[in-house]
CSV table of C-alpha atoms in Angstrom, one decimal:
chain,number,residue,atom,x,y,z
A,1,ALA,CA,-14.5,-13.9,-13.0
A,2,ILE,CA,-14.8,-16.0,-9.5
A,3,THR,CA,-17.5,-18.5,-9.2
A,4,ALA,CA,-19.3,-20.6,-6.7
A,5,GLY,CA,-16.7,-23.0,-6.4
A,6,ALA,CA,-13.7,-21.3,-6.0
A,7,ALA,CA,-15.7,-19.3,-3.1
A,8,ARG,CA,-16.2,-22.3,-1.1
A,9,HIS,CA,-12.6,-22.7,-0.9
A,10,VAL,CA,-12.2,-20.3,1.9
A,11,LYS,CA,-11.9,-21.3,4.9
A,12,SER,CA,-13.4,-17.9,7.0
A,13,SER,CA,-15.9,-16.7,9.2
A,14,ARG,CA,-14.5,-13.5,7.9
A,15,ILE,CA,-12.8,-13.0,4.0
A,16,VAL,CA,-11.9,-10.0,2.9
A,17,VAL,CA,-12.7,-8.8,-0.7
A,18,LYS,CA,-10.5,-6.2,-2.0
A,19,SER,CA,-10.3,-4.3,-5.3
A,20,GLN,CA,-7.6,-4.2,-7.3
A,21,VAL,CA,-7.2,-0.6,-8.7
A,22,LEU,CA,-4.0,1.5,-9.1
A,23,ALA,CA,-6.3,4.3,-6.8
A,24,GLY,CA,-5.8,5.1,-2.9
A,25,GLY,CA,-9.1,5.5,-1.1
A,26,ARG,CA,-10.7,2.1,-2.4
A,27,GLY,CA,-12.2,1.4,0.8
A,28,LYS,CA,-14.4,4.5,0.6
A,29,GLY,CA,-14.9,5.0,-3.2
A,30,LYS,CA,-18.2,4.0,-4.8
A,31,PHE,CA,-18.9,1.5,-8.1
A,32,LEU,CA,-20.2,3.7,-10.9
A,33,LEU,CA,-23.0,0.6,-12.4
A,34,SER,CA,-23.6,-1.2,-9.5
A,35,GLY,CA,-23.8,1.4,-6.7
A,36,LEU,CA,-22.3,-0.7,-4.3
A,37,GLN,CA,-20.7,1.5,-2.3
A,38,GLY,CA,-16.8,1.0,-1.0
A,39,GLY,CA,-14.3,-1.0,-3.2
A,40,VAL,CA,-13.7,-3.5,0.1
A,41,HIS,CA,-15.7,-5.9,2.2
A,42,VAL,CA,-15.1,-8.3,5.0
A,43,CYS,CA,-17.6,-11.4,4.6
A,44,LYS,CA,-19.0,-13.6,6.5
A,45,ASN,CA,-19.4,-16.8,4.2
A,46,PRO,CA,-18.3,-17.9,0.7
A,47,GLN,CA,-21.5,-16.9,-0.6
A,48,GLN,CA,-21.0,-13.4,0.7
A,49,VAL,CA,-18.0,-13.2,-1.2
A,50,LEU,CA,-19.3,-14.6,-3.9
A,51,GLU,CA,-22.4,-11.6,-4.5
A,52,TYR,CA,-19.4,-9.2,-4.0
A,53,ALA,CA,-17.0,-10.6,-6.6
A,54,GLN,CA,-20.0,-10.2,-8.9
A,55,LYS,CA,-20.9,-6.4,-7.7
A,56,MET,CA,-17.2,-5.8,-8.2
A,57,LEU,CA,-15.6,-7.6,-11.3
A,58,GLY,CA,-15.9,-5.1,-14.4
A,59,ASP,CA,-17.6,-2.4,-12.6
A,60,ARG,CA,-15.4,1.4,-12.0
A,61,LEU,CA,-15.3,2.0,-9.1
A,62,VAL,CA,-14.8,6.1,-8.4
A,63,THR,CA,-12.1,7.4,-5.4
A,64,LYS,CA,-10.5,10.5,-4.6
A,65,GLN,CA,-8.3,9.6,-7.0
A,66,THR,CA,-9.1,8.3,-10.1
A,67,GLY,CA,-11.6,11.0,-11.3
A,68,PRO,CA,-15.4,10.6,-12.3
A,69,LYS,CA,-15.3,7.9,-14.6
A,70,GLY,CA,-13.5,5.7,-12.2
A,71,ALA,CA,-10.8,1.9,-12.5
A,72,ARG,CA,-12.1,-0.9,-14.2
A,73,VAL,CA,-11.9,-3.6,-11.4
A,74,SER,CA,-10.7,-6.6,-13.3
A,75,ARG,CA,-8.8,-8.2,-10.5
A,76,LEU,CA,-10.0,-8.8,-6.4
A,77,LEU,CA,-7.6,-10.3,-4.0
A,78,ILE,CA,-9.2,-12.3,-1.4
A,79,GLN,CA,-8.5,-13.9,1.6
A,80,GLU,CA,-8.8,-14.6,5.3
A,81,ALA,CA,-9.5,-11.2,7.9
A,82,VAL,CA,-7.1,-11.5,10.4
A,83,ASN,CA,-8.4,-11.3,13.6
A,84,GLY,CA,-7.1,-8.8,16.9
A,85,ILE,CA,-5.1,-6.4,15.3
A,86,LYS,CA,-3.3,-4.7,17.9
A,87,HIS,CA,-1.7,-2.3,15.5
A,88,GLU,CA,-1.8,-1.0,12.2
A,89,ALA,CA,0.9,0.8,10.3
A,90,TYR,CA,1.6,2.0,7.1
A,91,PHE,CA,4.1,1.1,4.8
A,92,ALA,CA,6.3,1.6,1.8
A,93,ILE,CA,9.2,1.3,-0.6
A,94,LEU,CA,9.2,3.8,-3.5
A,95,MET,CA,11.7,5.4,-6.0
A,96,ASP,CA,11.9,8.8,-4.9
A,97,ARG,CA,12.5,11.3,-8.4
A,98,LYS,CA,14.3,14.0,-5.7
A,99,SER,CA,16.7,11.6,-4.3
A,100,GLN,CA,16.8,9.2,-7.0
A,101,ALA,CA,17.3,5.8,-5.3
A,102,PRO,CA,14.0,4.1,-3.1
A,103,VAL,CA,12.8,5.3,-0.2
A,104,MET,CA,10.9,3.6,3.1
A,105,LEU,CA,7.8,5.3,3.4
A,106,GLY,CA,5.6,4.1,6.7
A,107,SER,CA,3.8,5.9,9.4
A,108,PRO,CA,2.3,4.5,12.1
A,109,MET,CA,-1.1,5.6,11.0
A,110,GLY,CA,-1.4,3.3,8.9
A,111,GLY,CA,-5.5,1.5,7.9
A,112,MET,CA,-7.6,3.0,5.3
A,113,ASP,CA,-6.6,7.3,4.5
A,114,ILE,CA,-2.7,7.2,5.1
A,115,GLU,CA,-2.8,10.3,2.5
A,116,ALA,CA,-5.2,11.8,5.5
A,117,ALA,CA,-3.1,10.6,7.9
A,118,ALA,CA,-0.1,12.3,5.8
A,119,HIS,CA,-2.2,15.9,5.5
A,120,SER,CA,-3.7,16.1,9.5
A,121,SER,CA,-0.2,15.2,10.8
A,122,PRO,CA,3.1,15.2,8.9
A,123,ASP,CA,5.6,14.5,12.1
A,124,LYS,CA,3.9,11.0,11.9
A,125,ILE,CA,5.3,10.4,8.4
A,126,PHE,CA,8.9,8.7,8.4
A,127,ARG,CA,10.9,8.6,5.3
A,128,GLU,CA,14.9,6.4,5.3
A,129,VAL,CA,16.6,6.5,1.9
A,130,ILE,CA,17.9,3.9,0.9
A,131,ASN,CA,21.5,3.0,-0.7
A,132,ILE,CA,20.5,1.2,-4.1
A,133,LYS,CA,23.6,-0.9,-4.3
A,134,THR,CA,23.4,-1.9,-0.8
A,135,GLY,CA,20.0,-2.0,0.5
A,136,PRO,CA,18.6,-0.8,3.6
A,137,THR,CA,20.8,-0.9,6.9
A,138,ALA,CA,19.7,-2.7,9.9
A,139,ASP,CA,19.7,0.7,11.3
A,140,GLN,CA,17.2,2.1,8.9
A,141,LEU,CA,14.8,-0.9,8.8
A,142,GLN,CA,15.1,-1.1,13.5
A,143,ARG,CA,14.1,2.8,13.3
A,144,MET,CA,11.7,2.2,10.6
A,145,SER,CA,10.1,-0.7,12.5
A,146,ILE,CA,10.3,1.5,16.0
A,147,ASN,CA,8.8,4.4,14.1
A,148,LEU,CA,5.8,2.3,13.1
A,149,GLY,CA,4.7,2.0,16.6
A,150,PHE,CA,5.6,-2.5,16.2
A,151,THR,CA,6.7,-3.9,20.0
A,152,GLY,CA,8.9,-6.3,21.5
A,153,SER,CA,9.3,-9.3,19.7
A,154,CYS,CA,7.5,-7.8,16.4
A,155,GLN,CA,10.0,-4.9,16.1
A,156,LEU,CA,12.1,-8.3,14.8
A,157,LEU,CA,9.7,-9.6,12.6
A,158,ALA,CA,8.2,-6.0,10.9
A,159,VAL,CA,12.2,-5.8,10.6
A,160,GLN,CA,12.4,-9.5,8.6
A,161,GLN,CA,8.6,-8.1,6.2
A,162,MET,CA,10.5,-4.8,5.3
A,163,GLU,CA,13.6,-7.0,4.0
A,164,ARG,CA,11.4,-9.1,2.2
A,165,LEU,CA,9.4,-6.6,0.7
A,166,TYR,CA,12.4,-4.5,-0.4
A,167,GLN,CA,14.0,-7.9,-2.4
A,168,MET,CA,10.6,-8.2,-4.1
A,169,PHE,CA,10.8,-4.7,-5.2
A,170,ARG,CA,14.1,-5.0,-6.3
A,171,GLU,CA,13.2,-8.4,-8.0
A,172,THR,CA,10.5,-7.1,-9.5
A,173,ASP,CA,11.5,-3.7,-10.6
A,174,ALA,CA,9.0,-2.2,-9.2
A,175,THR,CA,8.4,1.8,-8.6
A,176,GLN,CA,6.4,1.4,-5.1
A,177,VAL,CA,5.0,-1.9,-3.1
A,178,GLU,CA,3.4,-1.4,0.1
A,179,ILE,CA,1.7,-3.2,2.9
A,180,ASN,CA,-1.3,-1.4,4.6
A,181,PRO,CA,-2.3,-1.7,6.7
A,182,PHE,CA,1.0,-3.8,8.1
A,183,ILE,CA,-0.5,-4.9,11.4
A,184,GLU,CA,0.1,-6.1,14.5
A,185,SER,CA,-1.5,-8.9,16.1
A,186,ILE,CA,-2.5,-9.9,19.0
A,187,ASN,CA,-0.8,-13.2,19.2
A,188,ASN,CA,2.1,-10.9,18.4
A,189,GLU,CA,2.2,-11.5,14.7
A,190,VAL,CA,3.1,-8.9,12.3
């Protein structure tokens, strides 16, 4: 459990507390016991972090993907919120049963509800099948960076992040890894 001392170590005026459960739609979910709305909260100080953490940990978060019993929250991601977001995208690498290979999946419509974006704008979902022996090519990574809407020097930074995510995917033998939101800041950071 998070303590007041641990919460004080986060040095920021905006701190994100995010439920870590295997389900989408966490931001729009609702907790069964506490009645708290949303599994993702932006806090202004360590005391708020502690208050949300105590309500979230051990409770069950119900989202459109969990069913009515929800998923038990036993872990939280607590981090400094990013200021000055210019653009949000979605990026994932997953094992695809159909192609029997890793696939990069991305959309310039990142953020809270990628599933809804996929339904309403399927033309904004981009897919690249990866050769499992050689990994993603420079052309695939560059194309994905452009399709996700990264501009200028941020295209190269996005490519580097995608390469690192693929390394992690391989090294951990994962079936899916994702970045949502995958952002470009007004300071040209990715």
